[in-house]
Coordinates of N, CA and C in Angstrom, one line a residue:
M1 N 0.8 -1.2 0.0 CA 0.0 0.0 0.0 C 0.9 1.3 0.0
N2 N 0.6 2.2 -0.9 CA 1.4 3.4 -1.0 C 1.1 4.3 0.1
K3 N 2.2 4.9 0.6 CA 2.0 5.9 1.7 C 1.4 7.2 1.1
A4 N 0.6 7.9 1.9 CA 0.1 9.2 1.5 C 1.2 10.2 1.6
P5 N 1.3 11.2 0.7 CA 2.3 12.2 0.9 C 2.1 13.1 2.2
I6 N 3.2 13.3 2.8 CA 3.2 14.2 4.0 C 3.3 15.7 3.6
L7 N 4.0 15.9 2.4 CA 4.2 17.2 1.9 C 3.8 17.3 0.4
I8 N 3.1 18.3 0.1 CA 2.7 18.5 -1.3 C 2.9 20.0 -1.6
T9 N 3.7 20.2 -2.7 CA 3.8 21.6 -3.2 C 3.1 21.6 -4.6
S10 N 2.3 22.7 -4.7 CA 1.5 22.8 -5.9 C 1.7 24.1 -6.6
N11 N 2.3 24.1 -7.8 CA 2.4 25.3 -8.7 C 3.1 26.4 -7.9
L12 N 4.1 26.1 -7.2 CA 4.8 27.2 -6.4 C 5.6 28.1 -7.3
N13 N 5.5 29.4 -7.1 CA 6.3 30.4 -7.8 C 6.7 31.4 -6.8
K14 N 8.0 31.9 -7.0 CA 8.5 32.9 -6.1 C 9.3 33.9 -6.9
N15 N 8.9 35.2 -6.8 CA 9.6 36.3 -7.4 C 10.1 37.2 -6.3
F16 N 11.3 37.8 -6.5 CA 11.8 38.9 -5.7 C 11.8 40.1 -6.6
G17 N 10.8 41.0 -6.4 CA 10.6 42.1 -7.4 C 10.2 41.5 -8.7
N18 N 10.9 41.8 -9.8 CA 10.6 41.3 -11.1 C 11.4 40.1 -11.5
Q19 N 12.2 39.6 -10.5 CA 13.1 38.5 -10.7 C 12.5 37.2 -10.3
P20 N 12.2 36.3 -11.2 CA 11.7 34.9 -10.8 C 12.8 34.1 -10.2
V21 N 12.6 33.4 -9.1 CA 13.5 32.6 -8.4 C 13.1 31.1 -8.5
L22 N 11.8 30.9 -8.3 CA 11.3 29.5 -8.4 C 10.0 29.6 -9.3
E23 N 9.9 28.6 -10.2 CA 8.8 28.6 -11.2 C 8.2 27.3 -11.3
N24 N 6.9 27.3 -11.0 CA 6.1 26.1 -11.2 C 6.7 24.8 -10.5
I25 N 6.9 24.9 -9.2 CA 7.5 23.9 -8.4 C 6.4 22.9 -7.9
N26 N 6.5 21.7 -8.4 CA 5.5 20.6 -8.0 C 6.2 19.4 -7.6
F27 N 6.0 18.9 -6.4 CA 6.5 17.6 -5.9 C 5.8 17.2 -4.7
E28 N 6.0 15.9 -4.4 CA 5.4 15.3 -3.2 C 6.5 14.6 -2.4
V29 N 6.4 14.6 -1.1 CA 7.3 13.8 -0.2 C 6.4 12.9 0.7
K30 N 6.8 11.7 0.7 CA 6.0 10.7 1.6 C 6.7 10.5 2.9
K31 N 6.0 10.1 3.9 CA 6.5 9.9 5.2 C 7.7 8.9 5.2
G32 N 8.8 9.4 5.8 CA 10.0 8.6 5.9 C 11.0 8.8 4.8
E33 N 10.6 9.6 3.7 CA 11.5 9.9 2.6 C 12.6 10.9 3.1
K34 N 13.8 10.7 2.5 CA 14.9 11.6 2.8 C 15.3 12.3 1.4
I35 N 15.1 13.6 1.4 CA 15.3 14.4 0.1 C 16.5 15.2 0.2
A36 N 17.4 15.1 -0.8 CA 18.6 16.0 -0.9 C 18.2 17.1 -1.9
L37 N 18.2 18.3 -1.4 CA 17.9 19.4 -2.3 C 19.2 20.1 -2.7
I38 N 19.5 20.0 -4.0 CA 20.8 20.5 -4.4 C 20.6 21.6 -5.5
G39 N 21.7 22.3 -5.8 CA 21.7 23.3 -6.8 C 22.9 24.3 -6.5
E40 N 23.2 25.1 -7.5 CA 24.3 26.0 -7.3 C 23.9 27.1 -6.3
N41 N 24.8 27.9 -5.8 CA 24.5 29.0 -5.0 C 23.6 30.0 -5.7
G42 N 22.6 30.4 -4.9 CA 21.6 31.4 -5.5 C 20.5 30.9 -6.3
T43 N 20.4 29.5 -6.4 CA 19.3 28.9 -7.2 C 18.0 28.9 -6.5
G44 N 18.0 29.1 -5.2 CA 16.7 29.1 -4.5 C 16.4 28.0 -3.5
K45 N 17.5 27.3 -3.1 CA 17.3 26.2 -2.1 C 16.8 26.7 -0.8
T46 N 17.5 27.8 -0.3 CA 17.0 28.3 1.0 C 15.6 28.9 0.9
T47 N 15.4 29.6 -0.2 CA 14.0 30.2 -0.5 C 13.0 29.1 -0.4
L48 N 13.2 28.0 -1.1 CA 12.3 26.9 -1.1 C 12.1 26.3 0.3
I49 N 13.1 26.1 1.1 CA 13.0 25.6 2.4 C 12.2 26.6 3.3
K50 N 12.4 27.9 3.1 CA 11.6 28.8 3.9 C 10.1 28.8 3.5
I51 N 9.9 28.7 2.2 CA 8.5 28.6 1.8 C 7.8 27.4 2.3
I52 N 8.4 26.3 2.3 CA 7.9 25.0 2.8 C 7.5 25.2 4.3
S53 N 8.4 25.8 5.0 CA 8.3 25.9 6.4 C 7.2 26.9 6.8
G54 N 6.8 27.8 5.9 CA 5.8 28.8 6.2 C 6.5 30.2 6.6
L55 N 7.8 30.2 6.7 CA 8.5 31.4 7.0 C 8.5 32.5 5.9
L56 N 8.3 32.0 4.7 CA 8.3 32.9 3.5 C 7.1 32.6 2.6
K57 N 6.4 33.6 2.2 CA 5.2 33.4 1.4 C 5.6 33.2 -0.1
P58 N 5.0 32.3 -0.8 CA 5.3 32.2 -2.2 C 4.5 33.3 -3.0
T59 N 5.0 33.7 -4.1 CA 4.2 34.6 -5.0 C 2.9 34.0 -5.4
S60 N 2.9 32.7 -5.6 CA 1.7 32.0 -5.9 C 1.9 30.5 -5.6
G61 N 0.9 29.7 -5.5 CA 1.0 28.3 -5.2 C 0.7 27.9 -3.8
I62 N 0.7 26.6 -3.5 CA 0.3 26.1 -2.2 C 1.3 25.1 -1.7
V63 N 1.6 25.2 -0.4 CA 2.4 24.2 0.3 C 1.5 23.5 1.4
Q64 N 1.3 22.2 1.3 CA 0.5 21.5 2.3 C 1.4 20.5 3.0
I65 N 1.4 20.5 4.4 CA 2.1 19.5 5.2 C 1.0 18.9 6.0
D66 N 0.9 17.6 5.9 CA -0.1 16.8 6.6 C -1.5 17.4 6.4
E67 N -1.7 17.8 5.1 CA -3.0 18.4 4.6 C -3.3 19.8 5.1
C68 N -2.3 20.4 5.7 CA -2.5 21.8 6.2 C -1.8 22.8 5.3
D69 N -2.5 23.8 4.9 CA -1.9 24.9 4.1 C -1.0 25.7 5.0
M70 N 0.3 25.6 4.7 CA 1.3 26.3 5.6 C 1.3 27.8 5.5
H71 N 0.5 28.4 4.6 CA 0.4 29.8 4.5 C -1.0 30.4 4.9
N72 N -1.8 29.5 5.5 CA -3.1 29.9 6.0 C -2.9 30.3 7.5
N73 N -2.9 31.5 7.8 CA -2.7 32.0 9.2 C -3.9 31.7 10.1
N74 N -5.0 31.2 9.6 CA -6.1 30.9 10.4 C -6.3 29.5 10.9
I75 N -5.3 28.7 10.6 CA -5.3 27.3 11.1 C -4.1 26.9 11.9
E76 N -4.2 25.9 12.7 CA -3.0 25.5 13.5 C -2.1 24.7 12.6
K77 N -0.8 25.0 12.6 CA 0.1 24.3 11.7 C 0.7 23.0 12.4
P78 N 1.1 22.1 11.6 CA 1.7 20.9 12.1 C 3.1 21.2 12.6
A79 N 3.6 20.3 13.5 CA 4.9 20.5 14.1 C 6.0 20.2 13.0
I80 N 6.9 21.1 12.8 CA 8.0 20.8 11.9 C 9.3 21.2 12.7
G81 N 10.4 20.8 12.1 CA 11.7 21.3 12.6 C 12.4 22.0 11.5
I82 N 13.1 23.1 11.8 CA 13.8 23.8 10.8 C 15.2 24.3 11.3
C83 N 16.2 24.2 10.5 CA 17.5 24.7 10.8 C 18.0 25.4 9.5
I84 N 18.1 26.7 9.5 CA 18.5 27.5 8.4 C 19.8 28.1 8.7
D85 N 20.4 28.7 7.6 CA 21.8 29.2 7.7 C 21.8 30.5 8.6
E86 N 20.7 31.1 8.8 CA 20.6 32.2 9.7 C 20.5 31.7 11.1
L87 N 21.4 32.0 12.0 CA 21.5 31.5 13.3 C 20.3 32.0 14.1
M88 N 19.4 31.0 14.6 CA 18.2 31.4 15.3 C 18.4 31.2 16.8
L89 N 19.5 31.8 17.3 CA 19.9 31.7 18.7 C 20.2 33.1 19.2
E90 N 19.8 33.4 20.5 CA 20.1 34.6 21.1 C 21.6 34.6 21.6
Q91 N 22.4 35.5 21.0 CA 23.8 35.5 21.2 C 24.2 35.7 22.7
R92 N 23.5 36.5 23.5 CA 23.9 36.8 24.8 C 23.4 35.8 25.9
L93 N 22.6 34.8 25.4 CA 22.2 33.8 26.4 C 23.0 32.6 26.3
S94 N 22.9 31.7 27.3 CA 23.7 30.5 27.3 C 23.1 29.5 26.4
V95 N 23.8 28.4 26.2 CA 23.3 27.3 25.4 C 22.0 26.8 26.0
F96 N 22.0 26.5 27.3 CA 20.8 25.9 27.9 C 19.7 26.9 27.9
E97 N 19.9 28.2 28.1 CA 18.9 29.2 28.1 C 18.2 29.3 26.8
N98 N 19.0 29.2 25.7 CA 18.4 29.2 24.3 C 17.5 28.0 24.1
L99 N 18.1 26.8 24.4 CA 17.3 25.6 24.1 C 16.1 25.5 25.0
E100 N 16.2 26.0 26.3 CA 15.0 26.0 27.2 C 13.9 26.9 26.6
F101 N 14.3 28.1 26.1 CA 13.4 29.0 25.6 C 12.6 28.4 24.5
Y102 N 13.2 27.7 23.5 CA 12.5 27.1 22.4 C 11.7 25.9 22.8
A103 N 12.3 25.1 23.8 CA 11.6 23.9 24.2 C 10.2 24.3 24.9
K104 N 10.2 25.4 25.6 CA 9.0 25.9 26.2 C 7.9 26.3 25.2
L105 N 8.3 26.5 24.0 CA 7.3 26.9 23.0 C 6.7 25.6 22.4
M106 N 7.2 24.4 22.7 CA 6.8 23.2 22.1 C 6.1 22.3 23.2
P107 N 5.3 21.4 22.7 CA 4.6 20.4 23.7 C 5.5 19.3 24.1
I108 N 6.6 19.6 24.8 CA 7.6 18.6 25.2 C 7.3 18.3 26.7
K109 N 7.1 17.1 27.1 CA 6.8 16.7 28.5 C 7.9 17.0 29.4
N110 N 9.1 16.7 29.1 CA 10.3 16.9 29.9 C 11.4 17.6 29.2
P111 N 11.3 18.9 29.0 CA 12.2 19.6 28.1 C 13.7 19.5 28.6
T112 N 13.9 19.5 29.9 CA 15.3 19.5 30.4 C 15.9 18.1 30.0
N113 N 15.1 17.1 30.1 CA 15.6 15.7 29.8 C 15.9 15.6 28.3
E114 N 15.0 16.2 27.5 CA 15.2 16.2 26.0 C 16.4 17.0 25.6
I115 N 16.6 18.1 26.2 CA 17.8 18.9 25.9 C 19.0 18.2 26.3
G116 N 19.0 17.5 27.4 CA 20.2 16.8 27.9 C 20.6 15.6 26.9
K117 N 19.6 14.9 26.4 CA 19.8 13.8 25.5 C 20.5 14.3 24.2
L118 N 20.0 15.4 23.7 CA 20.5 15.9 22.4 C 21.9 16.5 22.6
L119 N 22.1 17.2 23.7 CA 23.5 17.7 24.0 C 24.5 16.6 24.1
E120 N 24.0 15.4 24.7 CA 24.9 14.3 24.8 C 25.2 13.7 23.4
I121 N 24.2 13.5 22.6 CA 24.3 13.0 21.3 C 25.3 13.8 20.4
F122 N 25.3 15.1 20.5 CA 26.2 15.9 19.7 C 27.4 16.4 20.5
A123 N 27.7 15.7 21.7 CA 28.9 16.0 22.5 C 29.0 17.4 22.8
C124 N 27.9 18.0 23.4 CA 27.9 19.4 23.8 C 27.6 19.6 25.3
N125 N 27.7 18.5 26.0 CA 27.4 18.7 27.5 C 28.2 19.7 28.2
H126 N 29.5 19.7 27.8 CA 30.5 20.6 28.5 C 30.3 22.1 28.2
I127 N 29.4 22.4 27.2 CA 29.2 23.9 26.9 C 27.8 24.3 27.3
V128 N 27.1 23.6 28.1 CA 25.7 23.8 28.4 C 25.5 25.2 29.0
N129 N 26.5 25.7 29.7 CA 26.4 27.1 30.4 C 27.2 28.2 29.6
A130 N 27.7 27.8 28.5 CA 28.5 28.8 27.7 C 27.6 29.7 27.0
Q131 N 28.0 31.0 26.9 CA 27.3 32.0 26.1 C 27.5 31.8 24.6
I132 N 26.4 31.9 23.9 CA 26.4 31.5 22.4 C 27.5 32.3 21.7
D133 N 27.6 33.6 21.9 CA 28.5 34.4 21.1 C 30.0 34.1 21.4
L134 N 30.3 33.3 22.4 CA 31.6 32.9 22.7 C 32.0 31.6 22.2
L135 N 31.1 30.9 21.5 CA 31.3 29.6 20.9 C 31.9 29.7 19.5
S136 N 32.6 28.7 19.0 CA 33.1 28.6 17.7 C 31.9 28.5 16.7
S137 N 32.1 28.8 15.4 CA 31.0 28.6 14.5 C 30.5 27.2 14.4
G138 N 31.4 26.2 14.6 CA 31.0 24.8 14.5 C 30.1 24.4 15.7
M139 N 30.5 24.9 16.9 CA 29.7 24.7 18.1 C 28.3 25.4 18.0
Q140 N 28.3 26.6 17.4 CA 27.0 27.3 17.3 C 26.1 26.5 16.3
Q141 N 26.7 25.9 15.3 CA 25.9 25.1 14.3 C 25.3 23.9 15.0
R142 N 26.1 23.3 15.9 CA 25.6 22.1 16.6 C 24.4 22.5 17.4
I143 N 24.5 23.6 18.1 CA 23.4 24.0 19.0 C 22.2 24.4 18.2
N144 N 22.4 25.0 17.0 CA 21.3 25.4 16.1 C 20.6 24.1 15.6
L145 N 21.4 23.1 15.3 CA 20.8 21.8 14.9 C 20.0 21.2 16.1
I146 N 20.6 21.2 17.3 CA 19.8 20.7 18.5 C 18.5 21.4 18.6
R147 N 18.5 22.7 18.5 CA 17.3 23.5 18.6 C 16.2 23.0 17.6
S148 N 16.6 22.6 16.4 CA 15.7 22.2 15.4 C 15.2 20.8 15.7
L149 N 15.8 20.0 16.6 CA 15.5 18.6 16.8 C 14.7 18.5 18.1
L150 N 14.5 19.5 18.9 CA 13.9 19.4 20.2 C 12.5 18.7 20.2
N151 N 11.7 18.9 19.2 CA 10.4 18.3 19.1 C 10.4 17.2 18.0
I152 N 11.5 16.5 17.9 CA 11.6 15.6 16.7 C 10.5 14.5 16.8
K153 N 10.1 14.1 18.0 CA 9.1 13.0 18.1 C 7.7 13.5 17.5
E154 N 7.5 14.8 17.5 CA 6.2 15.3 17.0 C 6.3 15.8 15.6
Q155 N 7.5 16.0 15.1 CA 7.6 16.6 13.8 C 7.0 15.8 12.6
K156 N 6.3 16.5 11.7 CA 5.9 15.9 10.5 C 7.0 15.9 9.4
I157 N 7.9 16.9 9.5 CA 9.0 17.0 8.6 C 10.1 17.8 9.2
L158 N 11.3 17.5 8.8 CA 12.5 18.2 9.3 C 13.2 18.9 8.1
L159 N 13.3 20.2 8.2 CA 13.9 21.0 7.1 C 15.3 21.5 7.5
L160 N 16.3 21.1 6.8 CA 17.7 21.5 7.1 C 18.4 22.2 6.0
D161 N 18.9 23.4 6.2 CA 19.6 24.2 5.2 C 21.1 24.2 5.5
E162 N 21.9 23.5 4.7 CA 23.3 23.3 4.9 C 23.7 22.9 6.3
P163 N 23.1 21.8 6.8 CA 23.3 21.4 8.2 C 24.7 21.0 8.5
T164 N 25.5 20.6 7.5 CA 26.9 20.2 7.8 C 27.9 21.3 7.8
K165 N 27.4 22.5 7.4 CA 28.3 23.7 7.4 C 29.0 23.9 8.7
N166 N 30.3 24.0 8.7 CA 31.1 24.3 9.9 C 31.2 23.1 10.9
L167 N 30.6 22.0 10.5 CA 30.7 20.8 11.4 C 32.0 20.1 11.2
D168 N 32.5 19.5 12.3 CA 33.7 18.7 12.2 C 33.3 17.3 11.8
H169 N 34.2 16.4 11.5 CA 33.9 15.1 11.0 C 33.0 14.3 11.9
N170 N 33.3 14.3 13.2 CA 32.5 13.5 14.2 C 31.0 14.0 14.2
S171 N 30.9 15.3 14.1 CA 29.5 15.9 14.2 C 28.7 15.5 12.9
K172 N 29.4 15.5 11.8 CA 28.8 15.1 10.5 C 28.3 13.7 10.6
K173 N 29.2 12.9 11.2 CA 28.9 11.4 11.3 C 27.7 11.2 12.3
T174 N 27.7 12.0 13.4 CA 26.6 11.9 14.3 C 25.2 12.2 13.6
L175 N 25.3 13.3 12.8 CA 24.1 13.8 12.1 C 23.6 12.7 11.1
M176 N 24.5 12.1 10.4 CA 24.2 11.0 9.5 C 23.6 9.8 10.2
N177 N 24.3 9.3 11.2 CA 24.0 8.1 11.9 C 22.8 8.1 12.8
K178 N 22.6 9.3 13.5 CA 21.6 9.4 14.5 C 20.3 10.1 14.0
I179 N 20.4 10.9 13.0 CA 19.3 11.6 12.5 C 18.8 11.2 11.1
F180 N 19.7 11.3 10.2 CA 19.4 11.0 8.8 C 18.9 9.6 8.6
C181 N 19.4 8.7 9.5 CA 19.1 7.2 9.3 C 17.8 6.8 10.0
K182 N 17.1 7.7 10.7 CA 15.8 7.3 11.3 C 14.8 7.0 10.3
D183 N 14.3 5.8 10.3 CA 13.4 5.3 9.2 C 12.1 6.1 9.1
D184 N 11.5 6.5 10.3 CA 10.2 7.2 10.3 C 10.3 8.7 10.1
L185 N 11.5 9.2 10.0 CA 11.7 10.7 10.0 C 11.7 11.2 8.5
T186 N 10.9 12.2 8.2 CA 10.8 12.8 6.9 C 11.7 14.0 6.9
I187 N 12.7 14.0 5.9 CA 13.7 15.1 5.9 C 13.9 15.7 4.5
I188 N 14.0 17.0 4.5 CA 14.5 17.7 3.3 C 15.8 18.4 3.7
V189 N 16.9 18.1 3.0 CA 18.2 18.7 3.3 C 18.7 19.5 2.1
A190 N 18.8 20.8 2.2 CA 19.5 21.6 1.2 C 21.0 21.5 1.5
T191 N 21.8 21.1 0.5 CA 23.2 20.8 0.8 C 24.1 21.0 -0.4
H192 N 25.3 21.3 -0.2 CA 26.4 21.3 -1.2 C 27.3 20.1 -0.9
D193 N 27.1 19.4 0.2 CA 27.9 18.3 0.6 C 27.3 17.0 -0.1
I194 N 27.6 16.9 -1.4 CA 27.0 15.9 -2.2 C 27.7 14.5 -2.2
D195 N 28.9 14.5 -1.7 CA 29.7 13.2 -1.7 C 29.0 12.0 -1.1
N196 N 28.2 12.3 0.0 CA 27.6 11.2 0.8 C 26.1 11.1 0.6
I197 N 25.6 11.8 -0.4 CA 24.1 11.8 -0.5 C 23.5 10.4 -0.7
S198 N 24.2 9.6 -1.5 CA 23.7 8.3 -1.7 C 23.6 7.4 -0.5
S199 N 24.3 7.8 0.6 CA 24.3 7.0 1.8 C 23.1 7.2 2.7
W200 N 22.3 8.3 2.4 CA 21.2 8.6 3.2 C 19.9 9.0 2.5
A201 N 20.1 9.6 1.3 CA 18.9 10.2 0.6 C 18.2 9.1 -0.2
S202 N 16.9 9.3 -0.3 CA 16.1 8.4 -1.2 C 15.7 9.1 -2.5
K203 N 15.9 10.4 -2.5 CA 15.6 11.1 -3.7 C 16.4 12.4 -3.8
I204 N 16.7 12.9 -5.0 CA 17.4 14.2 -5.2 C 16.5 15.1 -5.9
I205 N 16.3 16.3 -5.4 CA 15.6 17.4 -6.1 C 16.7 18.5 -6.4
E206 N 16.9 18.7 -7.7 CA 17.9 19.7 -8.1 C 17.2 20.9 -8.7
I207 N 17.5 22.1 -8.1 CA 17.0 23.4 -8.7 C 18.0 23.9 -9.7
K208 N 17.4 24.1 -10.9 CA 18.2 24.6 -12.0 C 17.4 25.5 -12.9
N209 N 17.8 26.7 -13.2 CA 17.1 27.6 -14.0 C 15.7 27.8 -13.5
N210 N 15.6 28.0 -12.2 CA 14.3 28.3 -11.5 C 13.3 27.1 -11.4
K211 N 13.7 26.0 -12.0 CA 12.8 24.8 -12.0 C 13.5 23.7 -11.3
I212 N 12.7 22.6 -11.1 CA 13.3 21.4 -10.4 C 13.4 20.2 -11.3
E213 N 14.4 19.4 -11.0 CA 14.5 18.1 -11.6 C 14.6 17.1 -10.5
I214 N 13.7 16.0 -10.6 CA 13.7 15.0 -9.5 C 14.3 13.7 -10.0
K215 N 15.2 13.2 -9.1 CA 15.9 12.0 -9.5 C 15.8 11.0 -8.3
E216 N 15.4 9.8 -8.6 CA 15.3 8.7 -7.6 C 16.7 8.1 -7.4
I217 N 17.0 7.7 -6.2 CA 18.3 7.1 -5.9 C 18.1 5.6 -5.8

């Protein structure tokens, strides 16, 4: 029996001023699929991630996650995770304070326990009280990833924009082995790190000339 799609994009278009960035984008993602979103710099990968998440409105078209229109402000949206290249952390707060703030916005039964588990997975226990702006770019990226994973058990989809940027080898390995390989997790990853795509992705979506090409792996 075929799985119903968890994500549907229908006739998506996005212009910035008179400049088209995405044209007639149509694709579906089923539960458990792992999508590698690739393309040259400036082709619209981050734009598409933001549109799917609801952070950015398309010029036209519809995004549905779990049958909910992500750009209808009058309905409750499904839980998603998102990590984009723009650091979504308060620089003057500690690692724990940042994660606790986001966790309290989510229906997590034991946020302190969940934060502790993720800090351990990404080997960040020792920096729990460190101020964000004093951390290296690699450590900041780890914490940004952890923030996006706090409600992973409730997420319908996880959207990651260049998640391996600034990560060391061990952190990349952790991301692949602990997150990308979860069978029931639906993920879209915008990435330039294409060498290992075949080890985790089930499908490639390439943005080229404002349109997409879909390739099965």
